[in-house]
């Protein structure tokens, strides 16, 4: 084993992202995996050289447990239990660490860290950016909130999954930066969708328009990395679910509310994504928003 920070690492949540991330932990520690989907757990155990455990109680021997779960509500349920049952924090030994890499609400992370501390468990939030491709290639950007000592302790593990790992502040800061980043990305994508729809309505060729914008001040990650792959080529499959983007936007807006910000532009953007999710087919990619912008103009 090449990493002595943690001898045993648990991984809970083996969906599209987690199933790829856990593979990169092979050989650095004893790996324990758990997911409510038994097939996913079996595949992850094979890919990581780990073993499946039966629920959070099976993580009692872990020095660290990584969470990669869909929502804050599920993170809370895993940590604290449901319906009077025990949660992960009831089983983890003092001195162990929880690394929440889910896209959770910053305020929940702060509360969970306080509860964990009372049990002698360290807690950091470490959400990611880079999508499934970044998870596959271990090239994720990872934004960490927590104490410097906890960051230093977790860094060797995080570097196995990401190419750029940042300590951005106190606990909750990672989730705050992740949510605000995705709100900014969602704003750029919504604006780009409307601009290209109007251009197409006028009669502009989308490919020519893209080349001009990418060489000009309107260039963004959305035009450079998303538009050609998923919109110009009409696949509408960039690899990031509409439901996840809408959730991240809501998480960001919860922070706006907590900070007392009116932020009319951001609230308008949030409304666009909420409406998009309500009118899209289940499982739609985030780029369906571009198709909806075209449809609104009769294209």
PDB file of C-alpha atoms in Angstrom, residues 57-269:
ATOM      1  CA  UNK A  57     -22.536  -0.678  10.320  1.00  0.00           C
ATOM      2  CA  UNK A  58     -19.970  -2.448   8.168  1.00  0.00           C
ATOM      3  CA  UNK A  59     -17.869   0.713   8.100  1.00  0.00           C
ATOM      4  CA  UNK A  60     -16.988   0.471  11.792  1.00  0.00           C
ATOM      5  CA  UNK A  61     -13.383  -0.496  11.032  1.00  0.00           C
ATOM      6  CA  UNK A  62     -12.794   2.359   8.588  1.00  0.00           C
ATOM      7  CA  UNK A  63     -10.301   5.147   9.264  1.00  0.00           C
ATOM      8  CA  UNK A  64     -12.080   7.273   6.669  1.00  0.00           C
ATOM      9  CA  UNK A  65     -15.379   7.027   4.822  1.00  0.00           C
ATOM     10  CA  UNK A  66     -16.043   8.837   1.548  1.00  0.00           C
ATOM     11  CA  UNK A  67     -19.638   9.787   0.738  1.00  0.00           C
ATOM     12  CA  UNK A  68     -20.710  10.337  -2.880  1.00  0.00           C
ATOM     13  CA  UNK A  69     -24.469  10.616  -2.537  1.00  0.00           C
ATOM     14  CA  UNK A  70     -27.205  12.404  -4.534  1.00  0.00           C
ATOM     15  CA  UNK A  71     -28.605  14.873  -1.983  1.00  0.00           C
ATOM     16  CA  UNK A  72     -28.059  16.454   1.420  1.00  0.00           C
ATOM     17  CA  UNK A  73     -31.100  14.600   2.725  1.00  0.00           C
ATOM     18  CA  UNK A  74     -29.531  11.249   1.866  1.00  0.00           C
ATOM     19  CA  UNK A  75     -26.184  12.318   3.344  1.00  0.00           C
ATOM     20  CA  UNK A  76     -27.976  13.221   6.584  1.00  0.00           C
ATOM     21  CA  UNK A  77     -29.816   9.907   6.610  1.00  0.00           C
ATOM     22  CA  UNK A  78     -26.578   7.944   6.124  1.00  0.00           C
ATOM     23  CA  UNK A  79     -24.744   9.899   8.809  1.00  0.00           C
ATOM     24  CA  UNK A  80     -27.472   9.972  11.454  1.00  0.00           C
ATOM     25  CA  UNK A  81     -29.786   7.094  10.596  1.00  0.00           C
ATOM     26  CA  UNK A  82     -33.473   7.040   9.733  1.00  0.00           C
ATOM     27  CA  UNK A  83     -36.605   6.055  11.633  1.00  0.00           C
ATOM     28  CA  UNK A  84     -34.740   5.801  14.916  1.00  0.00           C
ATOM     29  CA  UNK A  85     -31.979   3.623  13.501  1.00  0.00           C
ATOM     30  CA  UNK A  86     -28.261   4.216  13.847  1.00  0.00           C
ATOM     31  CA  UNK A  87     -26.211   6.105  11.292  1.00  0.00           C
ATOM     32  CA  UNK A  88     -22.612   6.055  10.160  1.00  0.00           C
ATOM     33  CA  UNK A  89     -21.519   8.420  12.940  1.00  0.00           C
ATOM     34  CA  UNK A  90     -22.753   5.912  15.503  1.00  0.00           C
ATOM     35  CA  UNK A  91     -20.349   3.275  14.178  1.00  0.00           C
ATOM     36  CA  UNK A  92     -17.204   5.151  13.254  1.00  0.00           C
ATOM     37  CA  UNK A  93     -14.393   5.146  15.840  1.00  0.00           C
ATOM     38  CA  UNK A  94     -13.032   8.348  17.365  1.00  0.00           C
ATOM     39  CA  UNK A  95     -10.252   9.799  15.258  1.00  0.00           C
ATOM     40  CA  UNK A  96     -11.736   8.603  11.980  1.00  0.00           C
ATOM     41  CA  UNK A  97     -12.828  10.954   9.202  1.00  0.00           C
ATOM     42  CA  UNK A  98     -15.870  11.514   7.010  1.00  0.00           C
ATOM     43  CA  UNK A  99     -15.103  12.970   3.566  1.00  0.00           C
ATOM     44  CA  UNK A 100     -18.356  14.189   2.022  1.00  0.00           C
ATOM     45  CA  UNK A 101     -17.781  14.463  -1.730  1.00  0.00           C
ATOM     46  CA  UNK A 102     -21.493  14.748  -2.501  1.00  0.00           C
ATOM     47  CA  UNK A 103     -23.036  18.023  -3.675  1.00  0.00           C
ATOM     48  CA  UNK A 104     -24.513  18.867  -0.290  1.00  0.00           C
ATOM     49  CA  UNK A 105     -25.859  22.106   1.122  1.00  0.00           C
ATOM     50  CA  UNK A 106     -23.105  24.113   2.885  1.00  0.00           C
ATOM     51  CA  UNK A 107     -25.270  24.668   5.962  1.00  0.00           C
ATOM     52  CA  UNK A 108     -25.846  20.916   6.297  1.00  0.00           C
ATOM     53  CA  UNK A 109     -22.106  20.327   6.117  1.00  0.00           C
ATOM     54  CA  UNK A 110     -21.487  22.776   8.954  1.00  0.00           C
ATOM     55  CA  UNK A 111     -24.139  21.081  11.105  1.00  0.00           C
ATOM     56  CA  UNK A 112     -22.850  17.586  10.302  1.00  0.00           C
ATOM     57  CA  UNK A 113     -19.285  18.585  11.137  1.00  0.00           C
ATOM     58  CA  UNK A 114     -20.405  19.852  14.545  1.00  0.00           C
ATOM     59  CA  UNK A 115     -22.248  16.610  15.302  1.00  0.00           C
ATOM     60  CA  UNK A 116     -19.312  14.528  14.108  1.00  0.00           C
ATOM     61  CA  UNK A 117     -16.894  16.507  16.297  1.00  0.00           C
ATOM     62  CA  UNK A 118     -18.935  15.665  19.383  1.00  0.00           C
ATOM     63  CA  UNK A 119     -18.368  11.997  18.564  1.00  0.00           C
ATOM     64  CA  UNK A 120     -14.652  12.527  17.991  1.00  0.00           C
ATOM     65  CA  UNK A 121     -14.981  12.109  14.222  1.00  0.00           C
ATOM     66  CA  UNK A 122     -13.311  14.538  11.810  1.00  0.00           C
ATOM     67  CA  UNK A 123     -15.366  15.900   8.915  1.00  0.00           C
ATOM     68  CA  UNK A 124     -14.470  17.639   5.670  1.00  0.00           C
ATOM     69  CA  UNK A 125     -16.528  18.442   2.607  1.00  0.00           C
ATOM     70  CA  UNK A 126     -14.829  17.804  -0.737  1.00  0.00           C
ATOM     71  CA  UNK A 127     -17.234  18.127  -3.681  1.00  0.00           C
ATOM     72  CA  UNK A 128     -15.945  17.715  -7.220  1.00  0.00           C
ATOM     73  CA  UNK A 129     -16.200  19.254 -10.664  1.00  0.00           C
ATOM     74  CA  UNK A 130     -15.363  17.544 -13.926  1.00  0.00           C
ATOM     75  CA  UNK A 131     -18.205  15.127 -14.529  1.00  0.00           C
ATOM     76  CA  UNK A 132     -18.035  11.420 -15.283  1.00  0.00           C
ATOM     77  CA  UNK A 133     -15.112  11.862 -17.672  1.00  0.00           C
ATOM     78  CA  UNK A 134     -13.127  13.594 -14.932  1.00  0.00           C
ATOM     79  CA  UNK A 135     -14.021  10.813 -12.528  1.00  0.00           C
ATOM     80  CA  UNK A 136     -12.896   8.186 -15.045  1.00  0.00           C
ATOM     81  CA  UNK A 137      -9.595   9.957 -15.696  1.00  0.00           C
ATOM     82  CA  UNK A 138      -8.940  10.982 -12.058  1.00  0.00           C
ATOM     83  CA  UNK A 139      -8.739  14.563 -13.332  1.00  0.00           C
ATOM     84  CA  UNK A 140     -11.461  16.057 -11.127  1.00  0.00           C
ATOM     85  CA  UNK A 141     -11.183  19.446  -9.482  1.00  0.00           C
ATOM     86  CA  UNK A 142     -11.853  18.934  -5.770  1.00  0.00           C
ATOM     87  CA  UNK A 143     -12.868  21.818  -3.479  1.00  0.00           C
ATOM     88  CA  UNK A 144     -12.273  21.097   0.189  1.00  0.00           C
ATOM     89  CA  UNK A 145     -13.712  22.739   3.264  1.00  0.00           C
ATOM     90  CA  UNK A 146     -12.172  21.898   6.623  1.00  0.00           C
ATOM     91  CA  UNK A 147      -9.259  22.338   8.988  1.00  0.00           C
ATOM     92  CA  UNK A 148      -5.754  22.439   7.528  1.00  0.00           C
ATOM     93  CA  UNK A 149      -4.692  19.343   9.463  1.00  0.00           C
ATOM     94  CA  UNK A 150      -7.672  17.361   8.176  1.00  0.00           C
ATOM     95  CA  UNK A 151      -6.994  18.552   4.642  1.00  0.00           C
ATOM     96  CA  UNK A 152      -3.359  17.477   4.878  1.00  0.00           C
ATOM     97  CA  UNK A 153      -4.413  14.081   6.183  1.00  0.00           C
ATOM     98  CA  UNK A 154      -6.943  13.493   3.392  1.00  0.00           C
ATOM     99  CA  UNK A 155      -4.876  15.000   0.563  1.00  0.00           C
ATOM    100  CA  UNK A 156      -3.076  11.795  -0.562  1.00  0.00           C
ATOM    101  CA  UNK A 157      -6.448  10.088  -0.985  1.00  0.00           C
ATOM    102  CA  UNK A 158      -8.064  13.028  -2.764  1.00  0.00           C
ATOM    103  CA  UNK A 159      -5.126  13.301  -5.150  1.00  0.00           C
ATOM    104  CA  UNK A 160      -5.830   9.757  -6.324  1.00  0.00           C
ATOM    105  CA  UNK A 161      -9.204  10.961  -7.624  1.00  0.00           C
ATOM    106  CA  UNK A 162      -8.473  14.518  -8.711  1.00  0.00           C
ATOM    107  CA  UNK A 163      -5.809  16.486 -10.557  1.00  0.00           C
ATOM    108  CA  UNK A 164      -6.470  19.748  -8.718  1.00  0.00           C
ATOM    109  CA  UNK A 165      -7.307  19.762  -5.013  1.00  0.00           C
ATOM    110  CA  UNK A 166      -7.986  23.078  -3.288  1.00  0.00           C
ATOM    111  CA  UNK A 167      -8.502  23.923   0.378  1.00  0.00           C
ATOM    112  CA  UNK A 168     -11.022  26.738   0.004  1.00  0.00           C
ATOM    113  CA  UNK A 169     -11.898  27.470   3.641  1.00  0.00           C
ATOM    114  CA  UNK A 170     -13.674  26.191   6.723  1.00  0.00           C
ATOM    115  CA  UNK A 171     -16.086  23.252   6.720  1.00  0.00           C
ATOM    116  CA  UNK A 172     -18.917  23.928   4.279  1.00  0.00           C
ATOM    117  CA  UNK A 173     -16.728  26.064   2.034  1.00  0.00           C
ATOM    118  CA  UNK A 174     -16.163  23.276  -0.441  1.00  0.00           C
ATOM    119  CA  UNK A 175     -19.867  22.784  -0.951  1.00  0.00           C
ATOM    120  CA  UNK A 176     -20.371  26.541  -1.128  1.00  0.00           C
ATOM    121  CA  UNK A 177     -17.772  26.948  -3.891  1.00  0.00           C
ATOM    122  CA  UNK A 178     -19.115  23.919  -5.787  1.00  0.00           C
ATOM    123  CA  UNK A 179     -22.701  25.179  -5.694  1.00  0.00           C
ATOM    124  CA  UNK A 180     -21.738  28.733  -6.647  1.00  0.00           C
ATOM    125  CA  UNK A 181     -19.552  27.431  -9.474  1.00  0.00           C
ATOM    126  CA  UNK A 182     -22.404  25.356 -10.845  1.00  0.00           C
ATOM    127  CA  UNK A 183     -24.801  28.284 -10.558  1.00  0.00           C
ATOM    128  CA  UNK A 184     -22.346  30.329 -12.613  1.00  0.00           C
ATOM    129  CA  UNK A 185     -22.068  27.497 -15.145  1.00  0.00           C
ATOM    130  CA  UNK A 186     -25.862  27.170 -15.259  1.00  0.00           C
ATOM    131  CA  UNK A 187     -26.170  30.909 -15.845  1.00  0.00           C
ATOM    132  CA  UNK A 188     -23.680  30.789 -18.714  1.00  0.00           C
ATOM    133  CA  UNK A 189     -25.404  27.782 -20.261  1.00  0.00           C
ATOM    134  CA  UNK A 190     -28.884  29.307 -20.048  1.00  0.00           C
ATOM    135  CA  UNK A 191     -27.646  32.556 -21.598  1.00  0.00           C
ATOM    136  CA  UNK A 192     -25.746  30.677 -24.315  1.00  0.00           C
ATOM    137  CA  UNK A 193     -28.881  28.666 -25.106  1.00  0.00           C
ATOM    138  CA  UNK A 194     -30.960  31.792 -25.600  1.00  0.00           C
ATOM    139  CA  UNK A 195     -28.269  33.543 -27.657  1.00  0.00           C
ATOM    140  CA  UNK A 196     -27.784  30.614 -30.047  1.00  0.00           C
ATOM    141  CA  UNK A 197     -31.545  30.142 -30.407  1.00  0.00           C
ATOM    142  CA  UNK A 198     -31.970  33.778 -31.428  1.00  0.00           C
ATOM    143  CA  UNK A 199     -29.010  33.485 -33.802  1.00  0.00           C
ATOM    144  CA  UNK A 200     -30.530  30.413 -35.441  1.00  0.00           C
ATOM    145  CA  UNK A 201     -33.898  32.156 -35.719  1.00  0.00           C
ATOM    146  CA  UNK A 202     -32.157  35.031 -37.513  1.00  0.00           C
ATOM    147  CA  UNK A 203     -30.546  32.562 -39.891  1.00  0.00           C
ATOM    148  CA  UNK A 204     -26.998  32.309 -38.534  1.00  0.00           C
ATOM    149  CA  UNK A 205     -25.165  29.018 -38.981  1.00  0.00           C
ATOM    150  CA  UNK A 206     -24.558  27.640 -35.453  1.00  0.00           C
ATOM    151  CA  UNK A 207     -21.113  26.236 -36.287  1.00  0.00           C
ATOM    152  CA  UNK A 208     -19.930  29.541 -37.738  1.00  0.00           C
ATOM    153  CA  UNK A 209     -21.447  31.414 -34.826  1.00  0.00           C
ATOM    154  CA  UNK A 210     -19.636  29.142 -32.374  1.00  0.00           C
ATOM    155  CA  UNK A 211     -16.280  29.719 -34.064  1.00  0.00           C
ATOM    156  CA  UNK A 212     -16.768  33.475 -33.894  1.00  0.00           C
ATOM    157  CA  UNK A 213     -17.853  33.473 -30.247  1.00  0.00           C
ATOM    158  CA  UNK A 214     -15.044  31.156 -29.163  1.00  0.00           C
ATOM    159  CA  UNK A 215     -12.599  33.681 -30.626  1.00  0.00           C
ATOM    160  CA  UNK A 216     -14.356  36.598 -28.933  1.00  0.00           C
ATOM    161  CA  UNK A 217     -15.329  37.899 -25.507  1.00  0.00           C
ATOM    162  CA  UNK A 218     -18.446  35.704 -25.273  1.00  0.00           C
ATOM    163  CA  UNK A 219     -16.322  32.550 -25.069  1.00  0.00           C
ATOM    164  CA  UNK A 220     -16.886  30.335 -22.013  1.00  0.00           C
ATOM    165  CA  UNK A 221     -16.528  26.742 -20.852  1.00  0.00           C
ATOM    166  CA  UNK A 222     -20.026  26.181 -22.229  1.00  0.00           C
ATOM    167  CA  UNK A 223     -19.125  27.286 -25.761  1.00  0.00           C
ATOM    168  CA  UNK A 224     -15.676  25.690 -25.813  1.00  0.00           C
ATOM    169  CA  UNK A 225     -16.423  22.333 -24.182  1.00  0.00           C
ATOM    170  CA  UNK A 226     -20.171  21.759 -24.199  1.00  0.00           C
ATOM    171  CA  UNK A 227     -21.692  23.333 -27.277  1.00  0.00           C
ATOM    172  CA  UNK A 228     -19.905  21.456 -30.064  1.00  0.00           C
ATOM    173  CA  UNK A 229     -20.142  18.089 -28.357  1.00  0.00           C
ATOM    174  CA  UNK A 230     -23.741  18.167 -27.221  1.00  0.00           C
ATOM    175  CA  UNK A 231     -25.643  20.921 -29.040  1.00  0.00           C
ATOM    176  CA  UNK A 232     -24.066  21.566 -32.459  1.00  0.00           C
ATOM    177  CA  UNK A 233     -23.782  17.805 -32.957  1.00  0.00           C
ATOM    178  CA  UNK A 234     -27.390  17.414 -31.689  1.00  0.00           C
ATOM    179  CA  UNK A 235     -26.626  14.622 -29.246  1.00  0.00           C
ATOM    180  CA  UNK A 236     -27.812  16.616 -26.224  1.00  0.00           C
ATOM    181  CA  UNK A 237     -25.651  14.326 -24.120  1.00  0.00           C
ATOM    182  CA  UNK A 238     -22.830  16.125 -22.353  1.00  0.00           C
ATOM    183  CA  UNK A 239     -22.884  13.682 -19.438  1.00  0.00           C
ATOM    184  CA  UNK A 240     -24.352  15.804 -16.645  1.00  0.00           C
ATOM    185  CA  UNK A 241     -27.969  15.219 -15.707  1.00  0.00           C
ATOM    186  CA  UNK A 242     -30.450  18.071 -15.821  1.00  0.00           C
ATOM    187  CA  UNK A 243     -31.759  16.993 -12.417  1.00  0.00           C
ATOM    188  CA  UNK A 244     -28.290  17.284 -10.877  1.00  0.00           C
ATOM    189  CA  UNK A 245     -27.688  20.746 -12.320  1.00  0.00           C
ATOM    190  CA  UNK A 246     -31.085  21.931 -11.115  1.00  0.00           C
ATOM    191  CA  UNK A 247     -30.301  20.520  -7.671  1.00  0.00           C
ATOM    192  CA  UNK A 248     -26.936  22.287  -7.542  1.00  0.00           C
ATOM    193  CA  UNK A 249     -28.606  25.547  -8.529  1.00  0.00           C
ATOM    194  CA  UNK A 250     -31.095  25.105  -5.680  1.00  0.00           C
ATOM    195  CA  UNK A 251     -28.241  24.431  -3.258  1.00  0.00           C
ATOM    196  CA  UNK A 252     -26.568  27.648  -4.390  1.00  0.00           C
ATOM    197  CA  UNK A 253     -29.800  29.592  -3.965  1.00  0.00           C
ATOM    198  CA  UNK A 254     -30.174  28.249  -0.425  1.00  0.00           C
ATOM    199  CA  UNK A 255     -26.848  29.942   0.290  1.00  0.00           C
ATOM    200  CA  UNK A 256     -28.132  33.166  -1.298  1.00  0.00           C
ATOM    201  CA  UNK A 257     -31.137  32.954   1.028  1.00  0.00           C
ATOM    202  CA  UNK A 258     -28.956  32.296   4.070  1.00  0.00           C
ATOM    203  CA  UNK A 259     -26.792  35.310   3.187  1.00  0.00           C
ATOM    204  CA  UNK A 260     -29.824  37.549   2.634  1.00  0.00           C
ATOM    205  CA  UNK A 261     -29.099  38.186  -1.058  1.00  0.00           C
ATOM    206  CA  UNK A 262     -31.903  39.211  -3.416  1.00  0.00           C
ATOM    207  CA  UNK A 263     -29.776  38.558  -6.551  1.00  0.00           C
ATOM    208  CA  UNK A 264     -32.433  38.959  -9.236  1.00  0.00           C
ATOM    209  CA  UNK A 265     -30.352  37.495 -12.068  1.00  0.00           C
ATOM    210  CA  UNK A 266     -29.523  34.328 -10.127  1.00  0.00           C
ATOM    211  CA  UNK A 267     -33.147  33.887  -9.089  1.00  0.00           C
ATOM    212  CA  UNK A 268     -34.241  34.216 -12.710  1.00  0.00           C
ATOM    213  CA  UNK A 269     -31.674  31.609 -13.735  1.00  0.00           C
TER     214      UNK A 269
END
